[in-house]
Amino acid sequence: MYVNLTEKMEELTSCPICGILLQEPYIFCVECNHSFCLQCFAKGREYENHKNNHPYTVMRNNFSLFDSEWMASEEIKLLNAIADHGIGNWSEIAKDVGTKNKTDCEEHYLQYYIYNPVPPLPEIKLEETNNEVCHPTPVSCTTFSYDPPRPIVGSILYQEMAGYMPSRGDFASEHDDFAELDIKELSFQDDDTLWNELQLTVLNIYQSRLKERYRRKCLIKDYGLLNIKRNFDDFKRYASLGCDFLETMKPLMHLFKPDKFYKLLEGLLYEHKLKNRIRLLQECRANGITKLKSIPTYLRLKKRREEQRKRGKSALDDVLSRIKDEGSCHNVIRKQVLKDGPDNCQGRRLAPPLNIAAMPGFEKLSNKERELCSSLRLVPASFLHYKAILVHEYQKLGSLRLANARSVIKIDVNKTRKIYDLLLQEGIISKG
């Protein structure tokens, strides 16, 4: 017992939650064999398998075991000091004990642990208990992954929690709060069997009332009724499933516990996302998209087209609404043309065609080539030079694409495209 006691005290030197050294009095959990400081216990903190509704006992060693002048705490210090310094080194042992001198330590140890030992420790009489008696324990709120809310006393949330005390995992007022008054004056008589049976019947009734009290606590805990607002806030996360669908799912909240109910909604939300993804992939495949990296560009262009379509529809509606007023209708059309026209988006006029009749190389151009040079304001000599480069590139490659044409001619890309299109129409080059 000596070794077990010292080892036990070494294990319980600090609080496993906050790490501070345990000082008497501290709290010992009877169910999971953990010890905690008073501060962590008062805040209702939990640790590993320990819950704040576990049965507990207050640990203090301010009582005597063998001698009325020696407290239990001093006994433990004496045994630990002897284990550290060895028997005989009473000066060092007395320093560790602190409240006794070396003579007191030596005499006490020899008398009660050597000459007159009382193994393992003096018996402590406990009250006899009946194992069949039901002892309901408080229910802690573990519906959500965080601690229960700790509202200000008198606030709306405090009133909605019906007197629940998060730090202790219990309610200020119990269901059927005065049930104990009916049994406080019960008494049993040795010679009256009928009377005793009546008393036992009253006790059984009291037990059923305790079970009902415990059942209601479990309902409040299991179905998340301590913080209904938080429960419905989590429900809003699934708004993408549709308001009508969620309304049809609400009655299931009475049948499923919150964890299982939200697990069901998570599965339905995942299914909804998968179906949307499949529809998007099918749409992209139907429009010729074969690579995943092209999907964002496709979606961006699709959004732009829809916006343009909406603007066009709104403009058409505006025109139709003024169809009877000819002047107003023309004004609307003119504003829309100025707004959406590619060449007049900023009110600029097109440049006039260039007169190339007197320029060198004019006589070498065909009629279509002359019109193109005039509209593009391109000098005939430059056009012939660009044409020769494209023809040479075509003969070298056997075919010529627009990208290749733009790579060999370093001018405006729109002019390059028009020159390239003209050569294709004339049959001078081909795409291959």
PDB file of N, CA and C in Angstrom, residues 17-57:
ATOM      1  N   ILE A  17      -5.769  19.120 -17.584  1.00  0.00           N
ATOM      2  CA  ILE A  17      -6.332  20.096 -18.515  1.00  0.00           C
ATOM      3  C   ILE A  17      -5.480  21.352 -18.598  1.00  0.00           C
ATOM      4  N   CYS A  18      -5.230  21.979 -17.436  1.00  0.00           N
ATOM      5  CA  CYS A  18      -4.469  23.232 -17.432  1.00  0.00           C
ATOM      6  C   CYS A  18      -3.016  23.049 -17.029  1.00  0.00           C
ATOM      7  N   GLY A  19      -2.664  21.900 -16.428  1.00  0.00           N
ATOM      8  CA  GLY A  19      -1.284  21.604 -16.103  1.00  0.00           C
ATOM      9  C   GLY A  19      -0.771  22.172 -14.803  1.00  0.00           C
ATOM     10  N   ILE A  20      -1.592  22.881 -14.021  1.00  0.00           N
ATOM     11  CA  ILE A  20      -1.102  23.438 -12.766  1.00  0.00           C
ATOM     12  C   ILE A  20      -1.016  22.334 -11.718  1.00  0.00           C
ATOM     13  N   LEU A  21      -0.163  22.535 -10.718  1.00  0.00           N
ATOM     14  CA  LEU A  21      -0.011  21.546  -9.662  1.00  0.00           C
ATOM     15  C   LEU A  21      -1.277  21.491  -8.816  1.00  0.00           C
ATOM     16  N   LEU A  22      -1.700  20.293  -8.525  1.00  0.00           N
ATOM     17  CA  LEU A  22      -2.918  20.107  -7.732  1.00  0.00           C
ATOM     18  C   LEU A  22      -2.644  20.405  -6.265  1.00  0.00           C
ATOM     19  N   GLN A  23      -3.489  21.196  -5.688  1.00  0.00           N
ATOM     20  CA  GLN A  23      -3.424  21.503  -4.270  1.00  0.00           C
ATOM     21  C   GLN A  23      -4.773  21.196  -3.646  1.00  0.00           C
ATOM     22  N   GLU A  24      -4.731  20.711  -2.460  1.00  0.00           N
ATOM     23  CA  GLU A  24      -5.972  20.357  -1.781  1.00  0.00           C
ATOM     24  C   GLU A  24      -6.771  21.628  -1.435  1.00  0.00           C
ATOM     25  N   PRO A  25      -8.063  21.555  -1.604  1.00  0.00           N
ATOM     26  CA  PRO A  25      -8.834  20.411  -2.120  1.00  0.00           C
ATOM     27  C   PRO A  25      -8.862  20.406  -3.641  1.00  0.00           C
ATOM     28  N   TYR A  26      -8.919  19.212  -4.234  1.00  0.00           N
ATOM     29  CA  TYR A  26      -9.086  19.079  -5.666  1.00  0.00           C
ATOM     30  C   TYR A  26     -10.161  18.018  -5.921  1.00  0.00           C
ATOM     31  N   ILE A  27     -10.526  17.837  -7.190  1.00  0.00           N
ATOM     32  CA  ILE A  27     -11.652  16.983  -7.568  1.00  0.00           C
ATOM     33  C   ILE A  27     -11.121  15.689  -8.185  1.00  0.00           C
ATOM     34  N   PHE A  28     -11.669  14.574  -7.744  1.00  0.00           N
ATOM     35  CA  PHE A  28     -11.306  13.266  -8.287  1.00  0.00           C
ATOM     36  C   PHE A  28     -12.546  12.634  -8.916  1.00  0.00           C
ATOM     37  N   CYS A  29     -12.452  12.301 -10.229  1.00  0.00           N
ATOM     38  CA  CYS A  29     -13.567  11.680 -10.942  1.00  0.00           C
ATOM     39  C   CYS A  29     -13.615  10.194 -10.598  1.00  0.00           C
ATOM     40  N   VAL A  30     -14.724   9.765 -10.064  1.00  0.00           N
ATOM     41  CA  VAL A  30     -14.860   8.367  -9.646  1.00  0.00           C
ATOM     42  C   VAL A  30     -14.969   7.441 -10.850  1.00  0.00           C
ATOM     43  N   GLU A  31     -15.512   7.925 -11.951  1.00  0.00           N
ATOM     44  CA  GLU A  31     -15.774   7.056 -13.096  1.00  0.00           C
ATOM     45  C   GLU A  31     -14.547   6.836 -13.969  1.00  0.00           C
ATOM     46  N   CYS A  32     -13.793   7.900 -14.256  1.00  0.00           N
ATOM     47  CA  CYS A  32     -12.645   7.746 -15.158  1.00  0.00           C
ATOM     48  C   CYS A  32     -11.296   7.925 -14.459  1.00  0.00           C
ATOM     49  N   ASN A  33     -11.280   8.055 -13.123  1.00  0.00           N
ATOM     50  CA  ASN A  33     -10.044   8.084 -12.324  1.00  0.00           C
ATOM     51  C   ASN A  33      -9.096   9.208 -12.749  1.00  0.00           C
ATOM     52  N   HIS A  34      -9.633  10.381 -13.024  1.00  0.00           N
ATOM     53  CA  HIS A  34      -8.829  11.565 -13.299  1.00  0.00           C
ATOM     54  C   HIS A  34      -9.046  12.575 -12.186  1.00  0.00           C
ATOM     55  N   SER A  35      -8.005  13.362 -11.921  1.00  0.00           N
ATOM     56  CA  SER A  35      -8.100  14.422 -10.911  1.00  0.00           C
ATOM     57  C   SER A  35      -7.958  15.770 -11.591  1.00  0.00           C
ATOM     58  N   PHE A  36      -8.716  16.767 -11.129  1.00  0.00           N
ATOM     59  CA  PHE A  36      -8.743  18.079 -11.754  1.00  0.00           C
ATOM     60  C   PHE A  36      -8.713  19.158 -10.671  1.00  0.00           C
ATOM     61  N   CYS A  37      -8.209  20.316 -11.073  1.00  0.00           N
ATOM     62  CA  CYS A  37      -8.180  21.439 -10.147  1.00  0.00           C
ATOM     63  C   CYS A  37      -9.587  22.037 -10.026  1.00  0.00           C
ATOM     64  N   LEU A  38      -9.775  22.853  -9.011  1.00  0.00           N
ATOM     65  CA  LEU A  38     -11.092  23.426  -8.769  1.00  0.00           C
ATOM     66  C   LEU A  38     -11.512  24.390  -9.884  1.00  0.00           C
ATOM     67  N   GLN A  39     -10.553  25.092 -10.512  1.00  0.00           N
ATOM     68  CA  GLN A  39     -10.897  26.046 -11.554  1.00  0.00           C
ATOM     69  C   GLN A  39     -11.472  25.342 -12.781  1.00  0.00           C
ATOM     70  N   CYS A  40     -10.825  24.255 -13.219  1.00  0.00           N
ATOM     71  CA  CYS A  40     -11.326  23.506 -14.382  1.00  0.00           C
ATOM     72  C   CYS A  40     -12.662  22.842 -14.056  1.00  0.00           C
ATOM     73  N   PHE A  41     -12.790  22.374 -12.808  1.00  0.00           N
ATOM     74  CA  PHE A  41     -14.043  21.730 -12.414  1.00  0.00           C
ATOM     75  C   PHE A  41     -15.191  22.744 -12.397  1.00  0.00           C
ATOM     76  N   ALA A  42     -14.921  23.958 -11.907  1.00  0.00           N
ATOM     77  CA  ALA A  42     -15.971  24.974 -11.826  1.00  0.00           C
ATOM     78  C   ALA A  42     -16.427  25.432 -13.203  1.00  0.00           C
ATOM     79  N   LYS A  43     -15.534  25.379 -14.217  1.00  0.00           N
ATOM     80  CA  LYS A  43     -15.886  25.786 -15.572  1.00  0.00           C
ATOM     81  C   LYS A  43     -16.515  24.648 -16.375  1.00  0.00           C
ATOM     82  N   GLY A  44     -16.595  23.473 -15.777  1.00  0.00           N
ATOM     83  CA  GLY A  44     -17.237  22.359 -16.468  1.00  0.00           C
ATOM     84  C   GLY A  44     -16.427  21.819 -17.622  1.00  0.00           C
ATOM     85  N   ARG A  45     -15.114  21.956 -17.596  1.00  0.00           N
ATOM     86  CA  ARG A  45     -14.285  21.479 -18.704  1.00  0.00           C
ATOM     87  C   ARG A  45     -14.250  19.947 -18.737  1.00  0.00           C
ATOM     88  N   GLU A  46     -14.043  19.419 -19.961  1.00  0.00           N
ATOM     89  CA  GLU A  46     -14.008  17.977 -20.152  1.00  0.00           C
ATOM     90  C   GLU A  46     -12.654  17.572 -20.705  1.00  0.00           C
ATOM     91  N   TYR A  47     -12.256  16.308 -20.453  1.00  0.00           N
ATOM     92  CA  TYR A  47     -10.926  15.839 -20.833  1.00  0.00           C
ATOM     93  C   TYR A  47     -11.020  14.376 -21.244  1.00  0.00           C
ATOM     94  N   GLU A  48     -10.629  14.104 -22.517  1.00  0.00           N
ATOM     95  CA  GLU A  48     -10.679  12.744 -23.043  1.00  0.00           C
ATOM     96  C   GLU A  48     -12.071  12.139 -22.801  1.00  0.00           C
ATOM     97  N   ASN A  49     -12.141  11.035 -22.056  1.00  0.00           N
ATOM     98  CA  ASN A  49     -13.428  10.390 -21.808  1.00  0.00           C
ATOM     99  C   ASN A  49     -14.170  10.995 -20.620  1.00  0.00           C
ATOM    100  N   HIS A  50     -13.555  11.935 -19.934  1.00  0.00           N
ATOM    101  CA  HIS A  50     -14.199  12.544 -18.768  1.00  0.00           C
ATOM    102  C   HIS A  50     -15.236  13.568 -19.204  1.00  0.00           C
ATOM    103  N   LYS A  51     -16.439  13.485 -18.652  1.00  0.00           N
ATOM    104  CA  LYS A  51     -17.515  14.431 -18.896  1.00  0.00           C
ATOM    105  C   LYS A  51     -17.848  15.158 -17.599  1.00  0.00           C
ATOM    106  N   ASN A  52     -18.402  16.352 -17.746  1.00  0.00           N
ATOM    107  CA  ASN A  52     -18.660  17.157 -16.548  1.00  0.00           C
ATOM    108  C   ASN A  52     -19.856  16.684 -15.738  1.00  0.00           C
ATOM    109  N   ASN A  53     -20.492  15.593 -16.178  1.00  0.00           N
ATOM    110  CA  ASN A  53     -21.599  15.059 -15.390  1.00  0.00           C
ATOM    111  C   ASN A  53     -21.218  13.747 -14.687  1.00  0.00           C
ATOM    112  N   HIS A  54     -19.938  13.385 -14.717  1.00  0.00           N
ATOM    113  CA  HIS A  54     -19.497  12.174 -14.034  1.00  0.00           C
ATOM    114  C   HIS A  54     -19.565  12.363 -12.508  1.00  0.00           C
ATOM    115  N   PRO A  55     -19.811  11.298 -11.788  1.00  0.00           N
ATOM    116  CA  PRO A  55     -19.750  11.402 -10.319  1.00  0.00           C
ATOM    117  C   PRO A  55     -18.327  11.712  -9.863  1.00  0.00           C
ATOM    118  N   TYR A  56     -18.198  12.461  -8.792  1.00  0.00           N
ATOM    119  CA  TYR A  56     -16.884  12.917  -8.350  1.00  0.00           C
ATOM    120  C   TYR A  56     -16.844  12.946  -6.828  1.00  0.00           C
ATOM    121  N   THR A  57     -15.643  13.137  -6.323  1.00  0.00           N
ATOM    122  CA  THR A  57     -15.453  13.322  -4.892  1.00  0.00           C
ATOM    123  C   THR A  57     -14.418  14.405  -4.682  1.00  0.00           C
TER     124      THR A  57
END
